[in-house]
XYZ file of C-alpha atoms in Angstrom:
334
model
C -16.736 -17.144 -28.383
C -17.203 -17.184 -24.592
C -15.858 -13.933 -23.883
C -16.202 -10.353 -25.664
C -15.382 -6.764 -24.915
C -17.324 -3.461 -24.834
C -15.196 -0.427 -24.866
C -16.304 3.014 -23.776
C -17.309 5.600 -24.974
C -16.709 4.145 -28.425
C -19.392 1.483 -28.045
C -21.916 3.530 -26.114
C -24.170 2.026 -23.601
C -26.208 0.085 -26.315
C -24.814 -3.189 -25.635
C -25.564 -2.882 -21.969
C -29.252 -1.517 -22.576
C -29.683 -4.391 -24.995
C -28.586 -7.100 -22.459
C -31.078 -5.747 -20.198
C -33.822 -5.310 -22.713
C -33.238 -8.972 -23.569
C -33.275 -10.646 -20.221
C -35.952 -13.125 -19.960
C -35.572 -14.531 -16.173
C -33.168 -12.523 -14.012
C -30.752 -9.632 -13.521
C -28.393 -9.631 -10.711
C -26.686 -6.148 -10.551
C -23.942 -4.958 -8.122
C -22.953 -1.523 -8.453
C -20.698 1.391 -6.942
C -22.553 4.202 -8.557
C -25.885 4.005 -10.519
C -27.525 7.248 -11.686
C -27.751 7.055 -15.496
C -31.451 7.289 -16.615
C -31.402 5.306 -19.753
C -30.310 2.242 -17.746
C -32.520 2.902 -14.690
C -35.574 2.947 -17.223
C -34.330 -0.349 -18.863
C -34.055 -2.079 -15.412
C -37.486 -1.026 -14.561
C -38.871 -1.976 -17.639
C -37.310 -5.453 -17.158
C -39.000 -5.665 -13.737
C -42.289 -4.713 -15.297
C -42.154 -7.316 -17.803
C -41.507 -9.971 -15.113
C -37.731 -10.501 -14.777
C -36.619 -11.203 -11.351
C -34.252 -8.192 -10.680
C -32.065 -7.914 -7.695
C -29.746 -5.009 -7.234
C -26.989 -4.184 -4.710
C -25.732 -0.614 -4.330
C -22.836 0.814 -2.421
C -24.575 2.888 0.130
C -21.716 5.408 0.364
C -18.222 6.551 -0.386
C -15.466 6.232 2.677
C -15.956 10.106 2.685
C -19.625 9.487 3.410
C -20.865 10.868 0.294
C -24.219 9.108 -0.722
C -24.616 8.899 -4.570
C -27.349 6.257 -4.948
C -29.997 7.216 -2.725
C -32.310 8.772 -5.301
C -31.815 5.821 -7.736
C -32.608 3.494 -4.920
C -35.802 5.331 -4.062
C -36.933 4.968 -8.012
C -35.956 1.395 -7.869
C -37.932 0.723 -4.665
C -40.774 2.587 -5.926
C -40.925 0.356 -8.884
C -41.030 -2.717 -6.601
C -37.530 -3.883 -7.275
C -35.632 -5.654 -4.520
C -32.636 -3.220 -3.652
C -30.197 -3.535 -0.618
C -26.932 -1.988 0.464
C -23.837 -3.913 -0.500
C -22.080 -6.099 1.997
C -21.111 -4.174 4.968
C -18.029 -6.374 5.717
C -16.403 -4.238 3.232
C -15.396 -0.684 3.603
C -16.718 -0.015 0.079
C -18.184 -2.382 -2.577
C -16.589 -0.938 -5.845
C -17.496 -4.262 -7.940
C -19.377 -3.333 -11.092
C -21.251 -6.504 -12.372
C -24.229 -7.823 -14.080
C -25.545 -11.302 -14.709
C -28.263 -11.965 -17.035
C -30.291 -14.965 -16.917
C -27.764 -16.793 -15.072
C -25.998 -17.267 -18.291
C -23.946 -14.129 -19.115
C -21.916 -12.017 -16.772
C -20.667 -8.462 -17.458
C -17.227 -7.484 -15.508
C -16.737 -3.723 -15.656
C -14.566 -0.882 -14.805
C -17.281 1.690 -15.478
C -19.987 2.864 -13.093
C -23.797 3.130 -14.426
C -23.089 7.117 -14.631
C -23.817 8.817 -17.775
C -20.219 10.249 -17.721
C -18.867 6.682 -17.655
C -20.919 5.731 -20.750
C -20.128 9.053 -22.792
C -16.823 10.636 -21.731
C -14.728 8.143 -19.843
C -12.196 5.509 -21.316
C -13.834 2.295 -19.639
C -14.198 -1.394 -20.503
C -16.613 -4.344 -19.818
C -15.679 -7.919 -20.322
C -18.705 -9.955 -21.383
C -18.335 -13.582 -20.331
C -20.497 -16.701 -21.081
C -18.159 -19.149 -19.417
C -20.233 -21.331 -17.191
C -17.789 -21.390 -14.470
C -17.044 -17.706 -14.546
C -20.727 -16.980 -14.554
C -21.416 -19.289 -11.812
C -18.582 -17.641 -9.469
C -20.106 -14.363 -9.999
C -23.588 -15.514 -8.970
C -22.036 -17.482 -5.908
C -20.224 -13.970 -4.921
C -23.528 -12.018 -5.386
C -25.489 -14.431 -3.231
C -23.067 -14.552 -0.590
C -22.915 -10.816 -0.471
C -26.837 -10.677 -0.625
C -27.042 -13.152 2.302
C -24.205 -11.255 4.100
C -22.214 -14.584 4.070
C -18.706 -15.610 3.040
C -17.210 -16.224 -0.207
C -13.925 -17.832 -1.012
C -12.832 -17.553 -4.714
C -11.155 -20.507 -6.599
C -7.407 -19.971 -7.064
C -7.622 -21.310 -10.353
C -10.339 -19.248 -11.608
C -9.677 -16.476 -14.201
C -11.775 -14.183 -12.059
C -9.892 -11.888 -9.619
C -11.533 -10.680 -6.406
C -10.718 -8.205 -3.544
C -10.531 -8.801 -0.762
C -8.889 -11.899 -1.774
C -6.468 -12.835 -4.489
C -6.137 -9.535 -6.186
C -2.707 -8.387 -5.180
C -1.210 -11.689 -5.995
C -2.807 -12.053 -9.384
C -2.090 -8.676 -10.999
C 1.446 -8.850 -9.442
C 1.772 -12.348 -11.313
C 0.725 -11.061 -14.607
C 3.196 -8.202 -14.322
C 5.979 -10.632 -13.324
C 5.063 -12.740 -16.348
C 5.515 -10.048 -18.801
C 8.436 -10.717 -20.980
C 8.554 -7.955 -23.631
C 5.636 -5.207 -23.242
C 3.493 -3.950 -20.540
C 0.614 -1.658 -20.756
C -1.283 -0.016 -17.856
C -4.226 2.327 -17.754
C -5.314 3.256 -14.140
C -6.555 6.048 -12.159
C -3.999 5.447 -9.275
C -0.517 4.087 -8.900
C -0.378 3.965 -5.091
C 0.013 0.482 -4.001
C 3.678 -0.132 -2.934
C 3.598 -3.697 -3.959
C 2.217 -2.986 -7.365
C 4.872 -0.150 -7.983
C 7.703 -2.562 -6.927
C 6.337 -5.167 -9.515
C 6.100 -2.673 -12.182
C 9.739 -1.378 -11.515
C 11.107 -4.838 -11.456
C 9.404 -5.503 -14.944
C 11.108 -2.318 -16.214
C 14.434 -3.571 -14.906
C 14.378 -6.706 -16.476
C 13.692 -5.092 -20.064
C 10.190 -4.810 -20.270
C 8.833 -1.747 -22.300
C 6.354 -0.265 -19.748
C 3.666 2.191 -20.990
C 1.625 3.838 -18.308
C -1.477 6.011 -18.416
C -2.716 7.711 -15.504
C -5.058 10.746 -14.349
C -3.337 14.191 -13.880
C -2.195 14.767 -10.132
C -4.916 17.343 -9.697
C -7.581 14.772 -10.160
C -6.435 13.107 -7.097
C -8.317 13.498 -3.913
C -6.056 15.462 -1.560
C -5.710 12.821 0.978
C -4.259 10.533 -1.571
C -1.865 13.070 -3.374
C 1.134 12.293 -1.549
C 1.166 8.606 -2.234
C -0.229 8.960 -5.753
C 2.385 11.341 -7.009
C 5.054 9.523 -5.197
C 4.080 6.334 -7.035
C 4.114 7.939 -10.401
C 7.409 9.625 -9.599
C 9.117 6.509 -8.428
C 7.827 4.937 -11.790
C 9.248 7.919 -13.854
C 12.652 7.759 -12.075
C 13.342 4.154 -13.380
C 12.653 5.369 -16.965
C 9.027 4.319 -17.168
C 6.975 6.725 -19.810
C 3.854 7.991 -17.907
C 1.272 9.759 -19.918
C -2.216 11.387 -19.515
C -5.010 11.156 -22.137
C -6.069 14.014 -24.344
C -8.994 12.972 -25.936
C -11.056 11.149 -23.299
C -10.924 11.199 -19.574
C -9.381 8.052 -17.893
C -11.251 5.768 -15.482
C -10.190 2.400 -16.878
C -8.408 -0.369 -14.824
C -6.728 -2.659 -17.488
C -3.143 -4.365 -17.538
C -2.058 -5.964 -20.760
C 1.119 -8.174 -21.062
C 2.771 -9.101 -24.144
C -0.407 -8.460 -26.248
C -1.422 -11.918 -24.962
C -3.039 -11.635 -21.623
C -5.301 -8.762 -20.157
C -6.756 -8.055 -16.680
C -9.884 -5.702 -16.555
C -12.286 -4.874 -13.991
C -12.847 -2.442 -11.083
C -9.640 -2.755 -9.062
C -7.297 0.688 -8.537
C -3.676 0.239 -8.012
C -4.133 1.428 -4.336
C -4.012 -0.676 -1.108
C -7.793 0.176 -0.221
C -8.881 -1.659 -3.311
C -6.797 -4.877 -2.568
C -7.271 -4.780 1.389
C -10.891 -3.377 2.363
C -12.967 -3.074 -0.755
C -15.060 -5.784 -2.685
C -13.736 -5.631 -6.209
C -13.824 -7.833 -9.241
C -11.650 -8.180 -12.289
C -11.251 -10.935 -14.989
C -8.331 -12.396 -16.871
C -8.715 -12.879 -20.633
C -6.603 -14.271 -23.190
C -9.226 -14.556 -26.036
C -7.366 -13.440 -29.248
C -10.084 -11.199 -30.442
C -10.642 -9.477 -27.116
C -6.848 -9.113 -26.664
C -6.231 -7.511 -29.980
C -9.218 -5.016 -29.264
C -7.743 -3.956 -26.215
C -4.250 -3.722 -27.496
C -5.590 -1.442 -30.445
C -7.362 1.007 -27.881
C -4.249 1.128 -25.895
C -2.209 1.946 -28.821
C -4.724 4.416 -29.936
C -4.816 6.039 -26.409
C -1.298 6.251 -26.237
C -0.875 8.207 -29.571
C -3.620 10.611 -28.275
C -1.789 11.171 -24.988
C 0.924 13.268 -23.687
C 3.744 12.897 -21.003
C 2.807 14.147 -17.657
C 5.065 16.745 -16.125
C 5.891 15.402 -12.560
C 8.890 17.667 -11.951
C 8.767 20.005 -8.876
C 7.845 23.005 -11.334
C 5.290 21.080 -13.083
C 3.543 19.874 -10.099
C 3.510 23.412 -8.682
C 2.048 24.629 -11.564
C -0.629 22.109 -11.965
C -1.528 21.729 -8.205
C -1.157 25.086 -6.227
C -4.472 26.308 -7.052
C -6.068 23.115 -5.948
C -4.000 22.495 -2.651
C -2.278 25.655 -1.017
C -0.115 23.017 1.106
C 1.474 21.436 -2.229
C 4.890 22.537 -1.502
C 4.744 21.074 2.027
C 3.006 18.084 1.407
C 5.168 16.979 -1.578
C 8.390 18.548 -0.507
C 8.644 20.287 -3.863
C 11.500 22.673 -4.207
C 10.439 26.196 -5.354
C 12.647 28.619 -7.668
C 13.391 30.606 -4.203
C 14.659 27.417 -2.367
C 16.789 26.273 -5.278
C 18.518 29.627 -5.194
C 19.429 29.062 -1.440
C 17.277 31.899 -0.174
C-alpha cells in the first residue's frame, strides 16, 4: 500500500513520533506551528543519533503573531538547521514531513498539542515515489528560495498553484455525495462550485466551525459564505465531540483531498499550502467512516439573524452592523 491515513485525535501522536524515531538518514519538516514537547524531543533525539534534520518554520502569522520562536531557539540550541519558510509567500501554512527520502506526511494538523489531542485532523502518509520526490523538490526550492512548478498530473495539490482548480474539479466531478470539513467557507469560487453541486442533485454535507471561532476581520465573508450555502438547502453542522481543524473533501466515497488548504482566498492566492488526492479504497473508507461518525455527533449551525446575534454579540459589539442583522426592534419597524 503506497498510502495510509492517520486520524486525530483517534490515532494519537504515536504514528508520527514512531516515524521520527525510526528515521535513519534524514528528516525534512515544514510546519506552520511547532510547539508540542513530545515531537520536539523526538526531533532532537533524531538529530543526536545522526539523522540529518532540516526544518522550515513559518516565522509569523499575517497578524504578526510569532508562535515558533521558542521552539526555534530550542532546535538551534540542539544544533539543528532551522530557517524561516520561504518569504515569497505571505504565510507558509503547509504541514509536511519527509522521512529518509522514502515516506512523506501531508497533514492538516500543526505540531501543537491541541491538534494531537483535541481537534479533528488528518495526515496522509504516502510512499509513492513520485509524490515523495515532488514534496522534496518543493522543500529544496523553498529552502534555497528558488522557484517550484508543480506537475499538473500530480495527485499533489499546491498553493500558490493548482489548488483552486483541483479542489473545484473534485467538487464538479461529484455525482451523488459530497462531504466537507473545513474551518472556513470564504472563497467565492469554491462556494460557487459547491452551490452548483447542490443544484445538480449532489447531497452535500458541510461541517464548519461556529461563527464565533472566526477572526473578526474574516467574520463577514465567513458567515456570508455559510449563509449562501444554507440558503440553497445545504446542511451545515458543527461538531459536538471534538473541535474542527481538518481540511478534507470527499466525493462519492471514492476520492478525497486532504491537506492544509482552507477554503479561503488567502490560502489559494498568497500562501504556501499542500494537499493530496487519494483514491485508495482503504483510505477513502476510513475517511468516509470518520465523516459519517462526525456528522452523527454534530448539530446544525443556527445562522438565522437571531442565532448569530445570540452567539456573536459578546464577541463583536459591531455584529449587527457588520452582518446587517435584523434585531427584534427593527423587525417591528421601530
